[in-house]
Tab-separated table of C-alpha atoms in Angstrom:
chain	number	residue	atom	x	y	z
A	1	UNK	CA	-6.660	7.080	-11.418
A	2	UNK	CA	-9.303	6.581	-8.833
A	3	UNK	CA	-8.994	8.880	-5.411
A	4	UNK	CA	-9.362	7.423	-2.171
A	5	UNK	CA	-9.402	10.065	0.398
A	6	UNK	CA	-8.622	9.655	4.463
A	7	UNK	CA	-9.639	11.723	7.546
A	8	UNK	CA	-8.746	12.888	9.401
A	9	UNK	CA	-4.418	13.030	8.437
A	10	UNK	CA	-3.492	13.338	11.782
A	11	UNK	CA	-4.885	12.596	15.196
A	12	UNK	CA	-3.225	13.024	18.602
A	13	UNK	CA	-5.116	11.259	21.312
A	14	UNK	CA	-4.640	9.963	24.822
A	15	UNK	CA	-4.228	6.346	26.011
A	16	UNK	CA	-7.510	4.963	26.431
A	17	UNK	CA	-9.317	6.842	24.285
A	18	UNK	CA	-11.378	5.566	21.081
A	19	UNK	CA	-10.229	7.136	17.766
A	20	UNK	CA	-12.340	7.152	14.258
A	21	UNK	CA	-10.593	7.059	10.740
A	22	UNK	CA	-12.477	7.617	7.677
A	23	UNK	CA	-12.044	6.275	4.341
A	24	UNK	CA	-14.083	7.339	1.073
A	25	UNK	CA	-13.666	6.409	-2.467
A	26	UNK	CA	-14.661	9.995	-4.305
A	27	UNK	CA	-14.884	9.201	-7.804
A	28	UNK	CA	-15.995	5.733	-7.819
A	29	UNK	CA	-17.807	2.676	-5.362
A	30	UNK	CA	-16.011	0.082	-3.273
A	31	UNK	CA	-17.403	-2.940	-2.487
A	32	UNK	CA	-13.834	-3.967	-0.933
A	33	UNK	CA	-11.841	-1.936	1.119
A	34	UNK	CA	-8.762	-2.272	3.131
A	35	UNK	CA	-6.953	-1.154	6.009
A	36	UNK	CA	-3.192	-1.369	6.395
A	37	UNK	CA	-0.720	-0.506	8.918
A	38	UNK	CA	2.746	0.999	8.577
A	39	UNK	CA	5.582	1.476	11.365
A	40	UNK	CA	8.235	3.593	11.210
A	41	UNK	CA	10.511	2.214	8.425
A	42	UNK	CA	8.655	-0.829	7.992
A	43	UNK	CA	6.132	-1.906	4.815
A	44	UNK	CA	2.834	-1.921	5.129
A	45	UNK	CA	0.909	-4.891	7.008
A	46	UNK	CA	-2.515	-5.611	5.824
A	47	UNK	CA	-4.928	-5.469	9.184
A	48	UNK	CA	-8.720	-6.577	7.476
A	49	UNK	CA	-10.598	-6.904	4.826
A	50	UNK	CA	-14.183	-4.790	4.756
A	51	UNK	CA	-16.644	-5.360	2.922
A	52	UNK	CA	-19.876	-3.406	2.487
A	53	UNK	CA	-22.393	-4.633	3.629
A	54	UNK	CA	-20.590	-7.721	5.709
A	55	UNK	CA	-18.627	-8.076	8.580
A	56	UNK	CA	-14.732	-7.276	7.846
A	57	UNK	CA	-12.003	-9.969	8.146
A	58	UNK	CA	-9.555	-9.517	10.200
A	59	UNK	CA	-5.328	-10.910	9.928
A	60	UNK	CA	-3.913	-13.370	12.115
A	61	UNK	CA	-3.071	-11.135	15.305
A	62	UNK	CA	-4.957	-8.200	14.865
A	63	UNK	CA	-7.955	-7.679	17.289
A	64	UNK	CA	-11.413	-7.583	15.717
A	65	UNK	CA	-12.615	-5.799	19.200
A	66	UNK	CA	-10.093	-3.180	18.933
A	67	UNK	CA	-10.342	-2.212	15.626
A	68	UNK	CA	-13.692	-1.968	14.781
A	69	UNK	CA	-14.686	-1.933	11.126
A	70	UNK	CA	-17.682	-0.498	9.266
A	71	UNK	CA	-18.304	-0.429	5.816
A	72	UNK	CA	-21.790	0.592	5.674
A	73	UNK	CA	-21.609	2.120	2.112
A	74	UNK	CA	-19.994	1.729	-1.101
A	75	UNK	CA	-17.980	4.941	-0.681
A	76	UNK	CA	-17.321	4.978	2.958
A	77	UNK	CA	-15.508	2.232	5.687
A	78	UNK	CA	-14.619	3.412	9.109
A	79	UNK	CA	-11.977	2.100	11.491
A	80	UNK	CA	-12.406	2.903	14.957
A	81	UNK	CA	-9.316	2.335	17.496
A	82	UNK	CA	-11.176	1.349	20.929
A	83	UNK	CA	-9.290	2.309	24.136
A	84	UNK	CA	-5.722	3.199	21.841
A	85	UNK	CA	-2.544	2.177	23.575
A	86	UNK	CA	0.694	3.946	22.761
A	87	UNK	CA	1.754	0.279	21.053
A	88	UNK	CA	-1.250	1.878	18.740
A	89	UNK	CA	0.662	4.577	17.440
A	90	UNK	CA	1.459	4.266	13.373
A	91	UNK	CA	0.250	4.844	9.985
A	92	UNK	CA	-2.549	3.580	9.118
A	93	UNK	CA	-3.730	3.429	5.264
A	94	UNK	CA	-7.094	2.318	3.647
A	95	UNK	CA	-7.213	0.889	-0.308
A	96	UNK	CA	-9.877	0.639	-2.225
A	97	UNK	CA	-10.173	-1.926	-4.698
A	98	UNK	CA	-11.427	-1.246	-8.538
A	99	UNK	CA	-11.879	-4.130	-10.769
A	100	UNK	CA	-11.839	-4.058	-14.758
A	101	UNK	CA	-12.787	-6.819	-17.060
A	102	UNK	CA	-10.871	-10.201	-17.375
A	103	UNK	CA	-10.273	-9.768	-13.504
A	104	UNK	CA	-7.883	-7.499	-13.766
A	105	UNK	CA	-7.789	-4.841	-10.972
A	106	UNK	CA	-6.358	-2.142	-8.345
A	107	UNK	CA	-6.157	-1.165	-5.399
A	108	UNK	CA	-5.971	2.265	-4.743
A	109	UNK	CA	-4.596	3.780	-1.601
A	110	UNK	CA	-5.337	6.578	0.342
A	111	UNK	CA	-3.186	9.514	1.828
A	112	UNK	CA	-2.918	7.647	5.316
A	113	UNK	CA	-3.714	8.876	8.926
A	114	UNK	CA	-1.030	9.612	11.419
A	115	UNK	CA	-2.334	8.203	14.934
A	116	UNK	CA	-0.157	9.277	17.918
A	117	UNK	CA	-1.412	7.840	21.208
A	118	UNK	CA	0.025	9.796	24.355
B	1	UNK	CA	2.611	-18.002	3.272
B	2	UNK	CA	3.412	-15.052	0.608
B	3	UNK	CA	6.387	-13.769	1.119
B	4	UNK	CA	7.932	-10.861	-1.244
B	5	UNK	CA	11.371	-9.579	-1.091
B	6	UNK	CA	12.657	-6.179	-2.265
B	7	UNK	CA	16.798	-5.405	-3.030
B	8	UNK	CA	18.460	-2.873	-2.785
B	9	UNK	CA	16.867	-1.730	0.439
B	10	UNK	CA	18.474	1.591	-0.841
B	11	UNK	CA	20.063	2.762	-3.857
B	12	UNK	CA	21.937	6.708	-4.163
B	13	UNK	CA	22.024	7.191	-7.959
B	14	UNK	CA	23.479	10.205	-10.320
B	15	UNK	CA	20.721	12.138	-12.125
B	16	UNK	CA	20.463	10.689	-15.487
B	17	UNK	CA	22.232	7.264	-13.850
B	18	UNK	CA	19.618	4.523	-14.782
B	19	UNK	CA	19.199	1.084	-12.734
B	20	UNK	CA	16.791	-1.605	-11.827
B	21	UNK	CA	14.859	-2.766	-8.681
B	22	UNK	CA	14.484	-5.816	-8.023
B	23	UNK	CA	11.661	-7.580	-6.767
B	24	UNK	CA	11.385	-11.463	-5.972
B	25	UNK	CA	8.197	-13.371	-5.020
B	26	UNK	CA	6.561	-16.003	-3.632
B	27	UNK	CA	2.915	-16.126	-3.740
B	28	UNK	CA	0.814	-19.040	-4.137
B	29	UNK	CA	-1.976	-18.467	-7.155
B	30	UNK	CA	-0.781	-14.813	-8.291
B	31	UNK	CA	-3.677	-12.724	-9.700
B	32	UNK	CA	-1.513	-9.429	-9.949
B	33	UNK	CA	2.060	-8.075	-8.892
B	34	UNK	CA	2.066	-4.319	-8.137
B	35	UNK	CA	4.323	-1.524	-8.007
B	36	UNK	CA	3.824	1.718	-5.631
B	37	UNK	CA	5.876	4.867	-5.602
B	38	UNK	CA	5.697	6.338	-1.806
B	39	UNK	CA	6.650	9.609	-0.770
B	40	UNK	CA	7.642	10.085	3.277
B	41	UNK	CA	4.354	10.513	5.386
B	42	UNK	CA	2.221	9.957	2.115
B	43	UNK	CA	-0.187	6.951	0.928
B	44	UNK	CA	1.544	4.579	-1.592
B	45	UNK	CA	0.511	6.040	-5.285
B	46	UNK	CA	-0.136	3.450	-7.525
B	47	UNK	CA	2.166	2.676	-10.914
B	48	UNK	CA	1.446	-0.880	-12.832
B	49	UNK	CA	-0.247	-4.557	-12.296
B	50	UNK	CA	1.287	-7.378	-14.199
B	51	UNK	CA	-0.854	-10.387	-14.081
B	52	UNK	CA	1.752	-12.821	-16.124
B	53	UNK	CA	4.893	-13.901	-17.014
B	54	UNK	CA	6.859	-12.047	-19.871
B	55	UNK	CA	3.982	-8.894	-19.490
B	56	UNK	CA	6.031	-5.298	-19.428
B	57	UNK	CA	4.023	-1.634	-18.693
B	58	UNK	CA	6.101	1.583	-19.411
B	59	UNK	CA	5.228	5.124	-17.403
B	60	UNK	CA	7.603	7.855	-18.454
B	61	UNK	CA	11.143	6.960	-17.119
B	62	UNK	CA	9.464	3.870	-15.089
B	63	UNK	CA	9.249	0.006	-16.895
B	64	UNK	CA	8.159	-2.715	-15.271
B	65	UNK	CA	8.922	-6.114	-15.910
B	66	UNK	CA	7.883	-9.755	-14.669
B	67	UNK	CA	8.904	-13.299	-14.613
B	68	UNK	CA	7.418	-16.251	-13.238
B	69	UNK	CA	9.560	-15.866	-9.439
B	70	UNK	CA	10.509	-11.836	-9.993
B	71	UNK	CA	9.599	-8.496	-11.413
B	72	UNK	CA	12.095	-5.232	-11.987
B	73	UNK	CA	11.296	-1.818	-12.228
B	74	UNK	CA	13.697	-0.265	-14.519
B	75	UNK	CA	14.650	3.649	-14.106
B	76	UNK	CA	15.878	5.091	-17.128
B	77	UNK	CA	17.634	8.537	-17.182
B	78	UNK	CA	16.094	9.238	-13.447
B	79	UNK	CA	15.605	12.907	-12.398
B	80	UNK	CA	15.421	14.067	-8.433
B	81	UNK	CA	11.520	13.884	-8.292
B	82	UNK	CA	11.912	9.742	-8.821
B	83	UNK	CA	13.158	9.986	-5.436
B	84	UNK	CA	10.923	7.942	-3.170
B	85	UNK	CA	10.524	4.344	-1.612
B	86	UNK	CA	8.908	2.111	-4.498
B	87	UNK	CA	6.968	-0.735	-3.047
B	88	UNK	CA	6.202	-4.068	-4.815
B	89	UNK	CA	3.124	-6.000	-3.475
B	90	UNK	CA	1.657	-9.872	-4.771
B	91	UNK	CA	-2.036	-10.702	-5.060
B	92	UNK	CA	-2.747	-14.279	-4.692
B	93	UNK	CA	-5.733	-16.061	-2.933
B	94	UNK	CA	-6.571	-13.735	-0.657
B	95	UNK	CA	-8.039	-10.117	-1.451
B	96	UNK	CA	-5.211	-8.072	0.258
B	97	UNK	CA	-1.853	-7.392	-0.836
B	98	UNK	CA	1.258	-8.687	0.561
B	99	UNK	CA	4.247	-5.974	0.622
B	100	UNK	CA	7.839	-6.252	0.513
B	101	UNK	CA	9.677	-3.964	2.638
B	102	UNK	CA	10.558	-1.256	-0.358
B	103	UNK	CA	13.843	0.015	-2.428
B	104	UNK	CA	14.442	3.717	-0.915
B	105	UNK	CA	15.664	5.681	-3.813
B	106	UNK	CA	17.572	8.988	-3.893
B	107	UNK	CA	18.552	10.264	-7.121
B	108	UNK	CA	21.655	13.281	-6.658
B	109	UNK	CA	21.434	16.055	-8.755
């Protein structure tokens, strides 16, 4: 299967603080990307849609001007936490989407990033 | 709104004990139904898309299954390293994926 790598894996930071998570696809290009979000013992919530290229899109709730996303090539989106919050703290996940013929398709997901806001 | 719903939250099982997960959902205009294995602290690994009714996929002890309001992952003969949370997730309109909240699985020696 396709490999979707994240970095960095773990990041302590203090509150107020900006924080950058990468996201690559190594083996293949990504026009669509996604970043999730997972609490303790809770599933994963999608956060936005990026798109290279475009401007992400963003789920009810979550704050474009917090988390900024960039998906300026096909291999590579960015999410950037902007003055993290303790209330920021989780797991947060990109996927990279691969479509086949007849529409069929996956999303791959990567090994996640453990954000820890003090 | 897509909802999907995942039972047992979790199941203890003998090695060699198989069973089924169950996964029921609702999502308006499904273009794929996936199933994740995920290990603690890890990203979700993928396993299958079904994209229709009656459509089955097999990977080594896993099966999964789908009907037009659920889909089952079957666990035949399980070993210790099945152990993990399996997700289910629905594609419909929109381009993300909606999750249930996953089966946490433990299979005893």
């Amino acid at each position: 299967g396709a490999v979707v790598s994240q970095h960095p894996s773990r990041v302590i930071c203090k509150s107020g603080t900006s924080v950058k998570i990468e996201c690559r696809s190594l083996d293949f290009q990504a026009t669509t990307m996604f970043w999730y979000r997972q609490f303790p013992k809770q599933s994963l919530m999608l956060m936005a849609t990026s798109n290279e290229g475009s401007k992400a899109t963003y789920e009810q709730g979550v704050e474009k001007d917090k988390f900024l996303i960039n998906h300026a090539s096909l291999t590579l989106s960015t999410l950037t936490v902007t003055s993290a919050h303790p209330e920021d703290s989780s797991f947060y996940i990109c996927s990279a989407r691969v479509v086949a013929g007849g529409g069929k398709e996956t999303q791959y997901f990567g090994p996640g990033t453990r954000l820890l806001v003090l | 709104e897509d909802q999907v719903t995942q039972s047992p939250e979790a199941l203890r099982l003998q090695e060699g004990e198989s069973s089924s997960l169950n996964c029921s959902y609702t999502v308006s205009g499904l273009r794929g139904l996936f199933w994740y294995r995920q290990d603690p602290g890890k990203g979700p690994e993928f396993l299958f898309t079904l994209y229709s009714a009656g459509e089955e996929k097999e990977k080594e002890r896993l099966k999964a299954t789908l009907t037009k309001k659920e889909s089952f992952l079957h666990i035949t003969a399980p070993k210790p390293e099945d152990s993990a949370t399996y997700l289910c997730a629905g594609r419909g309109g929109a381009d993300g994926l909606t999750f249930g909240k996953g089966t946490h699985l433990i299979i005893q020696p």
